[in-house]
């Protein structure tokens, strides 16, 4: 088979994504951010934010069905739901308002974020969400748990959700940080996608070079996690299982915004693992989606043509460290 040929496997894989703490993100573009000064800016752009939602949106753009679950509240929550009317969602409504964040993007692509605290979620609202999740799990093949777990939520939620999904034979993807990530990996999800900082926190070892990333990934694989994919920004991806280790190098592209790039990689992995016949091809596709995403404004997604163009230039090689 040619190095650039992908063999597709016909498969329709139902995906559930969970966003515990979605937001309305307000994007402001400036030439250069200078503290303590007046900035005259173009009209701010208001968009839906949330890592699981971003994954579902990218899957939707790729033609892959998913159901987005999570919490929304108040008039902001109503607006958020309305913006996702072309997708399948089933959010649990809460009394408190969905949060609003401000993201300032400079001409060189540097991002400065101002994130609001998460709304409180009542016990009855949690119970309603759990019932929704349990109702969908028997019909799903993948559960993507994405984003931070706020202080108002038990950090063991992801761990417990992974165990619940396993009871239904559902594979889990975990893309989180902090205590939620540390506890989540103990439940042995199928796939974990840390960045370099998160990998260092998980393993307790400094991660600077690709060799460090592969060592850390293999450390997690040895605990029983099937697949670890480490995102390294402009340096690409590292993927590791007990039998295969790959490194994906991506082409240089103009960076418009890094918002949602990691979420695009998760969506690319979910799509690639269901559509392509090898891990190598799936990793190449995920790297292409993540790279194409940084060329887009805000939470918009690249076209399939843009992804395919980058895909041709992604180099994936067996790890020989």
PDB file of C-alpha atoms in Angstrom:
ATOM      1  CA  UNK A   1       0.000   0.000   0.000  1.00  0.00           C
ATOM      2  CA  UNK A   2       1.263   3.465  -0.863  1.00  0.00           C
ATOM      3  CA  UNK A   3       2.494   5.701   1.938  1.00  0.00           C
ATOM      4  CA  UNK A   4      -0.178   8.235   0.970  1.00  0.00           C
ATOM      5  CA  UNK A   5      -3.076   5.848   0.474  1.00  0.00           C
ATOM      6  CA  UNK A   6      -5.823   5.499   3.078  1.00  0.00           C
ATOM      7  CA  UNK A   7      -8.044   2.407   3.127  1.00  0.00           C
ATOM      8  CA  UNK A   8     -11.437   3.339   4.530  1.00  0.00           C
ATOM      9  CA  UNK A   9     -13.603   1.009   6.580  1.00  0.00           C
ATOM     10  CA  UNK A  10     -17.348   1.546   6.293  1.00  0.00           C
ATOM     11  CA  UNK A  11     -18.582   2.256   9.810  1.00  0.00           C
ATOM     12  CA  UNK A  12     -21.098   4.512  11.512  1.00  0.00           C
ATOM     13  CA  UNK A  13     -19.850   5.011  15.064  1.00  0.00           C
ATOM     14  CA  UNK A  14     -22.217   6.814  17.448  1.00  0.00           C
ATOM     15  CA  UNK A  15     -20.242   9.264  19.587  1.00  0.00           C
ATOM     16  CA  UNK A  16     -21.320  10.963  22.805  1.00  0.00           C
ATOM     17  CA  UNK A  17     -19.429  14.063  23.876  1.00  0.00           C
ATOM     18  CA  UNK A  18     -19.697  15.605  27.327  1.00  0.00           C
ATOM     19  CA  UNK A  19     -19.068  19.267  28.145  1.00  0.00           C
ATOM     20  CA  UNK A  20     -19.564  19.874  31.851  1.00  0.00           C
ATOM     21  CA  UNK A  21     -18.718  23.563  31.713  1.00  0.00           C
ATOM     22  CA  UNK A  22     -19.644  25.137  28.351  1.00  0.00           C
ATOM     23  CA  UNK A  23     -19.429  28.857  27.780  1.00  0.00           C
ATOM     24  CA  UNK A  24     -20.177  31.719  25.481  1.00  0.00           C
ATOM     25  CA  UNK A  25     -16.807  32.881  24.202  1.00  0.00           C
ATOM     26  CA  UNK A  26     -16.380  36.497  23.139  1.00  0.00           C
ATOM     27  CA  UNK A  27     -13.427  36.907  20.744  1.00  0.00           C
ATOM     28  CA  UNK A  28     -11.663  40.244  20.488  1.00  0.00           C
ATOM     29  CA  UNK A  29      -8.923  40.852  17.909  1.00  0.00           C
ATOM     30  CA  UNK A  30      -6.131  43.360  18.550  1.00  0.00           C
ATOM     31  CA  UNK A  31      -2.841  44.127  16.852  1.00  0.00           C
ATOM     32  CA  UNK A  32      -0.954  43.839  20.120  1.00  0.00           C
ATOM     33  CA  UNK A  33      -2.341  43.571  23.655  1.00  0.00           C
ATOM     34  CA  UNK A  34      -0.927  46.251  25.975  1.00  0.00           C
ATOM     35  CA  UNK A  35      -2.074  46.248  29.594  1.00  0.00           C
ATOM     36  CA  UNK A  36      -3.387  49.529  30.973  1.00  0.00           C
ATOM     37  CA  UNK A  37      -4.066  51.144  27.573  1.00  0.00           C
ATOM     38  CA  UNK A  38      -7.107  51.779  25.380  1.00  0.00           C
ATOM     39  CA  UNK A  39      -7.625  49.392  22.451  1.00  0.00           C
ATOM     40  CA  UNK A  40      -9.957  50.192  19.553  1.00  0.00           C
ATOM     41  CA  UNK A  41     -11.057  46.868  18.155  1.00  0.00           C
ATOM     42  CA  UNK A  42     -13.366  45.444  15.482  1.00  0.00           C
ATOM     43  CA  UNK A  43     -16.776  44.242  16.630  1.00  0.00           C
ATOM     44  CA  UNK A  44     -16.341  41.311  19.037  1.00  0.00           C
ATOM     45  CA  UNK A  45     -17.399  37.890  17.812  1.00  0.00           C
ATOM     46  CA  UNK A  46     -19.586  35.783  20.096  1.00  0.00           C
ATOM     47  CA  UNK A  47     -19.399  31.992  19.746  1.00  0.00           C
ATOM     48  CA  UNK A  48     -20.206  28.818  21.629  1.00  0.00           C
ATOM     49  CA  UNK A  49     -17.297  27.436  23.645  1.00  0.00           C
ATOM     50  CA  UNK A  50     -16.607  24.098  25.317  1.00  0.00           C
ATOM     51  CA  UNK A  51     -14.207  21.293  24.481  1.00  0.00           C
ATOM     52  CA  UNK A  52     -16.771  18.512  24.059  1.00  0.00           C
ATOM     53  CA  UNK A  53     -18.960  20.814  21.995  1.00  0.00           C
ATOM     54  CA  UNK A  54     -15.936  21.656  19.850  1.00  0.00           C
ATOM     55  CA  UNK A  55     -15.328  17.945  19.267  1.00  0.00           C
ATOM     56  CA  UNK A  56     -18.947  17.428  18.223  1.00  0.00           C
ATOM     57  CA  UNK A  57     -18.825  20.454  15.939  1.00  0.00           C
ATOM     58  CA  UNK A  58     -15.727  19.183  14.166  1.00  0.00           C
ATOM     59  CA  UNK A  59     -17.234  15.705  13.831  1.00  0.00           C
ATOM     60  CA  UNK A  60     -20.363  17.308  12.382  1.00  0.00           C
ATOM     61  CA  UNK A  61     -18.245  19.178   9.839  1.00  0.00           C
ATOM     62  CA  UNK A  62     -16.618  15.851   8.906  1.00  0.00           C
ATOM     63  CA  UNK A  63     -20.010  14.195   8.453  1.00  0.00           C
ATOM     64  CA  UNK A  64     -19.729  12.045  11.609  1.00  0.00           C
ATOM     65  CA  UNK A  65     -22.789  11.835  13.841  1.00  0.00           C
ATOM     66  CA  UNK A  66     -22.497  12.649  17.534  1.00  0.00           C
ATOM     67  CA  UNK A  67     -24.682  13.715  20.440  1.00  0.00           C
ATOM     68  CA  UNK A  68     -23.464  16.571  22.626  1.00  0.00           C
ATOM     69  CA  UNK A  69     -24.369  16.359  26.322  1.00  0.00           C
ATOM     70  CA  UNK A  70     -23.698  18.764  29.171  1.00  0.00           C
ATOM     71  CA  UNK A  71     -25.207  21.631  31.136  1.00  0.00           C
ATOM     72  CA  UNK A  72     -26.670  24.978  30.053  1.00  0.00           C
ATOM     73  CA  UNK A  73     -28.495  27.637  32.026  1.00  0.00           C
ATOM     74  CA  UNK A  74     -30.421  30.884  31.692  1.00  0.00           C
ATOM     75  CA  UNK A  75     -30.699  33.122  28.650  1.00  0.00           C
ATOM     76  CA  UNK A  76     -27.073  32.425  27.733  1.00  0.00           C
ATOM     77  CA  UNK A  77     -27.788  28.700  27.768  1.00  0.00           C
ATOM     78  CA  UNK A  78     -30.784  29.226  25.494  1.00  0.00           C
ATOM     79  CA  UNK A  79     -28.601  31.209  23.079  1.00  0.00           C
ATOM     80  CA  UNK A  80     -25.937  28.504  23.170  1.00  0.00           C
ATOM     81  CA  UNK A  81     -28.456  25.789  22.309  1.00  0.00           C
ATOM     82  CA  UNK A  82     -29.893  27.862  19.465  1.00  0.00           C
ATOM     83  CA  UNK A  83     -26.440  28.212  17.890  1.00  0.00           C
ATOM     84  CA  UNK A  84     -26.134  24.408  17.750  1.00  0.00           C
ATOM     85  CA  UNK A  85     -29.532  23.800  16.180  1.00  0.00           C
ATOM     86  CA  UNK A  86     -27.982  21.947  13.229  1.00  0.00           C
ATOM     87  CA  UNK A  87     -26.391  19.393  15.584  1.00  0.00           C
ATOM     88  CA  UNK A  88     -27.854  16.737  17.864  1.00  0.00           C
ATOM     89  CA  UNK A  89     -27.701  17.942  21.465  1.00  0.00           C
ATOM     90  CA  UNK A  90     -29.382  17.038  24.722  1.00  0.00           C
ATOM     91  CA  UNK A  91     -28.299  19.459  27.396  1.00  0.00           C
ATOM     92  CA  UNK A  92     -29.441  19.400  31.006  1.00  0.00           C
ATOM     93  CA  UNK A  93     -30.862  22.775  32.009  1.00  0.00           C
ATOM     94  CA  UNK A  94     -29.699  24.329  35.272  1.00  0.00           C
ATOM     95  CA  UNK A  95     -30.876  27.317  37.265  1.00  0.00           C
ATOM     96  CA  UNK A  96     -27.639  29.315  37.055  1.00  0.00           C
ATOM     97  CA  UNK A  97     -26.424  31.129  33.952  1.00  0.00           C
ATOM     98  CA  UNK A  98     -23.965  29.565  31.511  1.00  0.00           C
ATOM     99  CA  UNK A  99     -20.645  31.358  31.919  1.00  0.00           C
ATOM    100  CA  UNK A 100     -19.168  33.912  29.517  1.00  0.00           C
ATOM    101  CA  UNK A 101     -15.438  34.118  28.650  1.00  0.00           C
ATOM    102  CA  UNK A 102     -13.341  36.704  26.817  1.00  0.00           C
ATOM    103  CA  UNK A 103     -10.532  35.642  24.462  1.00  0.00           C
ATOM    104  CA  UNK A 104      -8.155  38.243  23.074  1.00  0.00           C
ATOM    105  CA  UNK A 105      -6.261  37.251  19.922  1.00  0.00           C
ATOM    106  CA  UNK A 106      -3.290  39.272  18.709  1.00  0.00           C
ATOM    107  CA  UNK A 107      -2.132  39.556  15.116  1.00  0.00           C
ATOM    108  CA  UNK A 108       0.680  37.057  15.711  1.00  0.00           C
ATOM    109  CA  UNK A 109      -1.841  34.482  16.971  1.00  0.00           C
ATOM    110  CA  UNK A 110      -1.061  34.864  20.676  1.00  0.00           C
ATOM    111  CA  UNK A 111      -4.128  34.134  22.791  1.00  0.00           C
ATOM    112  CA  UNK A 112      -4.988  35.721  26.151  1.00  0.00           C
ATOM    113  CA  UNK A 113      -8.035  34.297  27.924  1.00  0.00           C
ATOM    114  CA  UNK A 114     -10.294  35.644  30.673  1.00  0.00           C
ATOM    115  CA  UNK A 115     -12.495  32.788  31.881  1.00  0.00           C
ATOM    116  CA  UNK A 116     -15.466  33.170  34.224  1.00  0.00           C
ATOM    117  CA  UNK A 117     -16.192  30.779  37.098  1.00  0.00           C
ATOM    118  CA  UNK A 118     -18.461  27.820  36.473  1.00  0.00           C
ATOM    119  CA  UNK A 119     -22.098  27.911  37.557  1.00  0.00           C
ATOM    120  CA  UNK A 120     -23.123  25.727  40.471  1.00  0.00           C
ATOM    121  CA  UNK A 121     -24.974  22.527  39.575  1.00  0.00           C
ATOM    122  CA  UNK A 122     -27.649  21.303  41.984  1.00  0.00           C
ATOM    123  CA  UNK A 123     -27.877  17.645  43.007  1.00  0.00           C
ATOM    124  CA  UNK A 124     -31.187  17.274  41.161  1.00  0.00           C
ATOM    125  CA  UNK A 125     -29.586  18.679  37.999  1.00  0.00           C
ATOM    126  CA  UNK A 126     -26.710  16.202  38.277  1.00  0.00           C
ATOM    127  CA  UNK A 127     -29.202  13.387  38.698  1.00  0.00           C
ATOM    128  CA  UNK A 128     -31.020  14.478  35.548  1.00  0.00           C
ATOM    129  CA  UNK A 129     -27.753  14.562  33.598  1.00  0.00           C
ATOM    130  CA  UNK A 130     -26.762  11.080  34.798  1.00  0.00           C
ATOM    131  CA  UNK A 131     -30.112   9.707  33.650  1.00  0.00           C
ATOM    132  CA  UNK A 132     -29.548  11.263  30.219  1.00  0.00           C
ATOM    133  CA  UNK A 133     -26.048   9.792  29.953  1.00  0.00           C
ATOM    134  CA  UNK A 134     -27.207   6.336  31.057  1.00  0.00           C
ATOM    135  CA  UNK A 135     -30.042   6.435  28.513  1.00  0.00           C
ATOM    136  CA  UNK A 136     -27.622   7.111  25.631  1.00  0.00           C
ATOM    137  CA  UNK A 137     -24.738   4.813  26.591  1.00  0.00           C
ATOM    138  CA  UNK A 138     -26.366   1.538  25.417  1.00  0.00           C
ATOM    139  CA  UNK A 139     -26.536   3.005  21.879  1.00  0.00           C
ATOM    140  CA  UNK A 140     -23.037   4.511  21.776  1.00  0.00           C
ATOM    141  CA  UNK A 141     -19.615   3.186  20.864  1.00  0.00           C
ATOM    142  CA  UNK A 142     -17.537   6.169  22.006  1.00  0.00           C
ATOM    143  CA  UNK A 143     -17.761   8.581  24.927  1.00  0.00           C
ATOM    144  CA  UNK A 144     -15.547  11.682  24.767  1.00  0.00           C
ATOM    145  CA  UNK A 145     -14.973  13.382  28.121  1.00  0.00           C
ATOM    146  CA  UNK A 146     -13.395  16.734  27.371  1.00  0.00           C
ATOM    147  CA  UNK A 147     -12.354  19.780  29.349  1.00  0.00           C
ATOM    148  CA  UNK A 148     -11.633  20.756  32.899  1.00  0.00           C
ATOM    149  CA  UNK A 149     -13.926  19.739  35.716  1.00  0.00           C
ATOM    150  CA  UNK A 150     -14.730  22.970  37.622  1.00  0.00           C
ATOM    151  CA  UNK A 151     -14.397  23.316  41.376  1.00  0.00           C
ATOM    152  CA  UNK A 152     -18.177  22.969  41.727  1.00  0.00           C
ATOM    153  CA  UNK A 153     -17.991  19.383  40.400  1.00  0.00           C
ATOM    154  CA  UNK A 154     -16.549  16.219  41.953  1.00  0.00           C
ATOM    155  CA  UNK A 155     -13.165  15.679  40.215  1.00  0.00           C
ATOM    156  CA  UNK A 156     -13.903  11.940  40.172  1.00  0.00           C
ATOM    157  CA  UNK A 157     -16.743  12.452  37.685  1.00  0.00           C
ATOM    158  CA  UNK A 158     -14.699  11.424  34.644  1.00  0.00           C
ATOM    159  CA  UNK A 159     -13.358   8.338  36.421  1.00  0.00           C
ATOM    160  CA  UNK A 160     -16.882   7.265  37.347  1.00  0.00           C
ATOM    161  CA  UNK A 161     -18.217   7.994  33.848  1.00  0.00           C
ATOM    162  CA  UNK A 162     -15.444   5.882  32.281  1.00  0.00           C
ATOM    163  CA  UNK A 163     -16.344   2.959  34.540  1.00  0.00           C
ATOM    164  CA  UNK A 164     -20.029   3.372  33.718  1.00  0.00           C
ATOM    165  CA  UNK A 165     -19.253   3.443  29.991  1.00  0.00           C
ATOM    166  CA  UNK A 166     -17.121   0.307  30.321  1.00  0.00           C
ATOM    167  CA  UNK A 167     -20.144  -1.526  31.758  1.00  0.00           C
ATOM    168  CA  UNK A 168     -21.870  -0.822  28.420  1.00  0.00           C
ATOM    169  CA  UNK A 169     -18.849  -1.740  26.281  1.00  0.00           C
ATOM    170  CA  UNK A 170     -18.314   1.907  25.299  1.00  0.00           C
ATOM    171  CA  UNK A 171     -14.781   3.131  24.584  1.00  0.00           C
ATOM    172  CA  UNK A 172     -13.797   6.379  26.285  1.00  0.00           C
ATOM    173  CA  UNK A 173     -11.612   9.266  25.180  1.00  0.00           C
ATOM    174  CA  UNK A 174     -10.272  11.438  27.999  1.00  0.00           C
ATOM    175  CA  UNK A 175      -8.965  14.939  27.263  1.00  0.00           C
ATOM    176  CA  UNK A 176      -8.728  16.755  30.576  1.00  0.00           C
ATOM    177  CA  UNK A 177      -6.263  18.208  33.055  1.00  0.00           C
ATOM    178  CA  UNK A 178      -5.534  18.437  36.753  1.00  0.00           C
ATOM    179  CA  UNK A 179      -7.141  16.150  39.308  1.00  0.00           C
ATOM    180  CA  UNK A 180      -9.901  15.093  36.891  1.00  0.00           C
ATOM    181  CA  UNK A 181      -7.262  13.751  34.498  1.00  0.00           C
ATOM    182  CA  UNK A 182      -5.238  12.073  37.264  1.00  0.00           C
ATOM    183  CA  UNK A 183      -8.318  10.281  38.608  1.00  0.00           C
ATOM    184  CA  UNK A 184      -9.714   9.596  35.139  1.00  0.00           C
ATOM    185  CA  UNK A 185      -6.691   7.613  33.937  1.00  0.00           C
ATOM    186  CA  UNK A 186      -7.070   5.231  36.890  1.00  0.00           C
ATOM    187  CA  UNK A 187     -10.261   3.946  35.213  1.00  0.00           C
ATOM    188  CA  UNK A 188      -8.197   3.040  32.119  1.00  0.00           C
ATOM    189  CA  UNK A 189     -10.009   4.835  29.289  1.00  0.00           C
ATOM    190  CA  UNK A 190      -9.300   3.532  25.794  1.00  0.00           C
ATOM    191  CA  UNK A 191      -7.628   6.788  24.693  1.00  0.00           C
ATOM    192  CA  UNK A 192      -5.977   9.629  26.586  1.00  0.00           C
ATOM    193  CA  UNK A 193      -4.832  12.793  24.781  1.00  0.00           C
ATOM    194  CA  UNK A 194      -2.639  14.951  27.024  1.00  0.00           C
ATOM    195  CA  UNK A 195      -0.505  17.851  25.930  1.00  0.00           C
ATOM    196  CA  UNK A 196       3.095  18.146  27.116  1.00  0.00           C
ATOM    197  CA  UNK A 197       2.214  19.960  30.346  1.00  0.00           C
ATOM    198  CA  UNK A 198      -0.562  17.511  31.230  1.00  0.00           C
ATOM    199  CA  UNK A 199       1.681  14.539  30.460  1.00  0.00           C
ATOM    200  CA  UNK A 200       4.351  15.900  32.804  1.00  0.00           C
ATOM    201  CA  UNK A 201       1.753  16.331  35.549  1.00  0.00           C
ATOM    202  CA  UNK A 202       0.521  12.770  35.054  1.00  0.00           C
ATOM    203  CA  UNK A 203       3.901  11.072  35.002  1.00  0.00           C
ATOM    204  CA  UNK A 204       5.787  13.293  37.412  1.00  0.00           C
ATOM    205  CA  UNK A 205       8.611  13.748  34.901  1.00  0.00           C
ATOM    206  CA  UNK A 206       9.659  16.807  32.915  1.00  0.00           C
ATOM    207  CA  UNK A 207       8.537  16.601  29.279  1.00  0.00           C
ATOM    208  CA  UNK A 208      10.522  18.769  26.883  1.00  0.00           C
ATOM    209  CA  UNK A 209      11.762  16.636  24.001  1.00  0.00           C
ATOM    210  CA  UNK A 210       9.794  14.131  21.878  1.00  0.00           C
ATOM    211  CA  UNK A 211      11.759  11.351  23.624  1.00  0.00           C
ATOM    212  CA  UNK A 212      10.324  12.553  26.947  1.00  0.00           C
ATOM    213  CA  UNK A 213       6.822  12.532  25.465  1.00  0.00           C
ATOM    214  CA  UNK A 214       7.165   8.983  24.162  1.00  0.00           C
ATOM    215  CA  UNK A 215       8.576   7.779  27.482  1.00  0.00           C
ATOM    216  CA  UNK A 216       5.619   9.359  29.270  1.00  0.00           C
ATOM    217  CA  UNK A 217       3.117   7.934  26.793  1.00  0.00           C
ATOM    218  CA  UNK A 218       4.531   4.430  27.227  1.00  0.00           C
ATOM    219  CA  UNK A 219       4.404   4.849  30.995  1.00  0.00           C
ATOM    220  CA  UNK A 220       0.644   5.400  30.689  1.00  0.00           C
ATOM    221  CA  UNK A 221       0.236   2.528  28.221  1.00  0.00           C
ATOM    222  CA  UNK A 222       1.854   0.196  30.742  1.00  0.00           C
ATOM    223  CA  UNK A 223      -0.907   1.066  33.232  1.00  0.00           C
ATOM    224  CA  UNK A 224      -3.488  -0.468  30.877  1.00  0.00           C
ATOM    225  CA  UNK A 225      -4.528   2.477  28.686  1.00  0.00           C
ATOM    226  CA  UNK A 226      -4.868   1.225  25.121  1.00  0.00           C
ATOM    227  CA  UNK A 227      -3.787   4.355  23.228  1.00  0.00           C
ATOM    228  CA  UNK A 228      -2.028   7.551  24.298  1.00  0.00           C
ATOM    229  CA  UNK A 229      -1.764  10.451  21.853  1.00  0.00           C
ATOM    230  CA  UNK A 230       0.357  13.406  22.960  1.00  0.00           C
ATOM    231  CA  UNK A 231      -0.228  16.732  21.237  1.00  0.00           C
ATOM    232  CA  UNK A 232       2.959  18.769  20.793  1.00  0.00           C
ATOM    233  CA  UNK A 233       1.579  21.877  19.080  1.00  0.00           C
ATOM    234  CA  UNK A 234       3.512  22.770  15.947  1.00  0.00           C
ATOM    235  CA  UNK A 235       5.755  19.740  16.472  1.00  0.00           C
ATOM    236  CA  UNK A 236       2.871  17.351  15.731  1.00  0.00           C
ATOM    237  CA  UNK A 237       1.674  14.267  17.595  1.00  0.00           C
ATOM    238  CA  UNK A 238       3.088  11.198  19.264  1.00  0.00           C
ATOM    239  CA  UNK A 239       0.923   8.072  19.440  1.00  0.00           C
ATOM    240  CA  UNK A 240       1.644   4.957  21.463  1.00  0.00           C
ATOM    241  CA  UNK A 241       0.092   1.573  22.112  1.00  0.00           C
ATOM    242  CA  UNK A 242       1.733  -1.544  23.506  1.00  0.00           C
ATOM    243  CA  UNK A 243       2.518  -2.668  19.943  1.00  0.00           C
ATOM    244  CA  UNK A 244       2.828   0.534  17.879  1.00  0.00           C
ATOM    245  CA  UNK A 245       4.562   3.863  18.382  1.00  0.00           C
ATOM    246  CA  UNK A 246       4.280   6.658  15.814  1.00  0.00           C
ATOM    247  CA  UNK A 247       5.385  10.255  15.468  1.00  0.00           C
ATOM    248  CA  UNK A 248       3.487  12.639  13.175  1.00  0.00           C
ATOM    249  CA  UNK A 249       5.281  15.732  11.885  1.00  0.00           C
ATOM    250  CA  UNK A 250       3.039  18.490  10.553  1.00  0.00           C
ATOM    251  CA  UNK A 251       3.728  21.198   7.965  1.00  0.00           C
ATOM    252  CA  UNK A 252       4.148  24.823   8.995  1.00  0.00           C
ATOM    253  CA  UNK A 253       0.955  26.825   8.514  1.00  0.00           C
ATOM    254  CA  UNK A 254      -0.097  30.403   9.312  1.00  0.00           C
ATOM    255  CA  UNK A 255      -1.591  30.414  12.822  1.00  0.00           C
ATOM    256  CA  UNK A 256      -4.791  32.447  13.073  1.00  0.00           C
ATOM    257  CA  UNK A 257      -6.037  31.024  16.379  1.00  0.00           C
ATOM    258  CA  UNK A 258      -5.088  28.051  18.541  1.00  0.00           C
ATOM    259  CA  UNK A 259      -8.587  27.890  20.069  1.00  0.00           C
ATOM    260  CA  UNK A 260     -10.008  24.388  19.730  1.00  0.00           C
ATOM    261  CA  UNK A 261      -6.955  22.860  18.051  1.00  0.00           C
ATOM    262  CA  UNK A 262      -6.639  20.103  20.648  1.00  0.00           C
ATOM    263  CA  UNK A 263     -10.372  19.404  20.382  1.00  0.00           C
ATOM    264  CA  UNK A 264      -9.988  19.110  16.612  1.00  0.00           C
ATOM    265  CA  UNK A 265      -7.282  16.483  17.178  1.00  0.00           C
ATOM    266  CA  UNK A 266      -9.693  14.491  19.392  1.00  0.00           C
ATOM    267  CA  UNK A 267     -12.386  14.703  16.702  1.00  0.00           C
ATOM    268  CA  UNK A 268      -9.828  13.698  14.079  1.00  0.00           C
ATOM    269  CA  UNK A 269      -8.860  10.657  16.145  1.00  0.00           C
ATOM    270  CA  UNK A 270     -12.478   9.598  16.650  1.00  0.00           C
ATOM    271  CA  UNK A 271     -13.173   9.973  12.940  1.00  0.00           C
ATOM    272  CA  UNK A 272      -9.881   8.416  11.873  1.00  0.00           C
ATOM    273  CA  UNK A 273     -10.166   5.389  14.140  1.00  0.00           C
ATOM    274  CA  UNK A 274     -13.615   4.645  12.725  1.00  0.00           C
ATOM    275  CA  UNK A 275     -12.861   5.357   9.060  1.00  0.00           C
ATOM    276  CA  UNK A 276      -9.272   4.267   8.410  1.00  0.00           C
ATOM    277  CA  UNK A 277      -7.802   0.797   8.595  1.00  0.00           C
ATOM    278  CA  UNK A 278      -4.635   1.551  10.574  1.00  0.00           C
ATOM    279  CA  UNK A 279      -3.567   3.583  13.572  1.00  0.00           C
ATOM    280  CA  UNK A 280      -0.929   5.253  11.414  1.00  0.00           C
ATOM    281  CA  UNK A 281      -3.542   6.651   9.034  1.00  0.00           C
ATOM    282  CA  UNK A 282      -5.817   7.709  11.894  1.00  0.00           C
ATOM    283  CA  UNK A 283      -2.973   9.614  13.552  1.00  0.00           C
ATOM    284  CA  UNK A 284      -2.052  11.282  10.248  1.00  0.00           C
ATOM    285  CA  UNK A 285      -5.642  12.398   9.780  1.00  0.00           C
ATOM    286  CA  UNK A 286      -5.911  13.714  13.361  1.00  0.00           C
ATOM    287  CA  UNK A 287      -2.686  15.675  12.915  1.00  0.00           C
ATOM    288  CA  UNK A 288      -4.037  17.165   9.696  1.00  0.00           C
ATOM    289  CA  UNK A 289      -7.331  18.207  11.323  1.00  0.00           C
ATOM    290  CA  UNK A 290      -5.576  19.833  14.278  1.00  0.00           C
ATOM    291  CA  UNK A 291      -3.140  21.675  12.013  1.00  0.00           C
ATOM    292  CA  UNK A 292      -5.890  22.874   9.682  1.00  0.00           C
ATOM    293  CA  UNK A 293      -7.872  24.105  12.693  1.00  0.00           C
ATOM    294  CA  UNK A 294      -5.251  26.686  13.714  1.00  0.00           C
ATOM    295  CA  UNK A 295      -5.699  28.409  10.349  1.00  0.00           C
ATOM    296  CA  UNK A 296      -9.347  29.163  11.218  1.00  0.00           C
ATOM    297  CA  UNK A 297     -10.968  32.022  13.114  1.00  0.00           C
ATOM    298  CA  UNK A 298     -12.409  31.259  16.550  1.00  0.00           C
ATOM    299  CA  UNK A 299     -14.432  28.062  16.698  1.00  0.00           C
ATOM    300  CA  UNK A 300     -14.981  27.734  12.945  1.00  0.00           C
ATOM    301  CA  UNK A 301     -13.785  24.504  11.344  1.00  0.00           C
ATOM    302  CA  UNK A 302     -11.601  23.853   8.295  1.00  0.00           C
ATOM    303  CA  UNK A 303     -13.141  22.420   5.150  1.00  0.00           C
ATOM    304  CA  UNK A 304     -12.470  18.835   4.145  1.00  0.00           C
ATOM    305  CA  UNK A 305     -10.436  20.121   1.190  1.00  0.00           C
ATOM    306  CA  UNK A 306      -8.227  22.122   3.564  1.00  0.00           C
ATOM    307  CA  UNK A 307      -7.739  19.069   5.786  1.00  0.00           C
ATOM    308  CA  UNK A 308      -6.945  16.810   2.842  1.00  0.00           C
ATOM    309  CA  UNK A 309      -4.407  19.331   1.512  1.00  0.00           C
ATOM    310  CA  UNK A 310      -2.531  19.289   4.837  1.00  0.00           C
ATOM    311  CA  UNK A 311      -2.974  15.520   5.172  1.00  0.00           C
ATOM    312  CA  UNK A 312      -0.765  15.015   2.133  1.00  0.00           C
ATOM    313  CA  UNK A 313       2.072  16.877   3.856  1.00  0.00           C
ATOM    314  CA  UNK A 314       1.859  15.180   7.264  1.00  0.00           C
ATOM    315  CA  UNK A 315       4.794  12.797   7.757  1.00  0.00           C
ATOM    316  CA  UNK A 316       4.135   9.789  10.015  1.00  0.00           C
ATOM    317  CA  UNK A 317       7.025   7.523  10.900  1.00  0.00           C
ATOM    318  CA  UNK A 318       7.542   4.606  13.233  1.00  0.00           C
ATOM    319  CA  UNK A 319       9.230   5.724  16.441  1.00  0.00           C
ATOM    320  CA  UNK A 320      12.897   4.848  16.495  1.00  0.00           C
ATOM    321  CA  UNK A 321      13.947   6.617  19.678  1.00  0.00           C
TER     322      UNK A 321
END
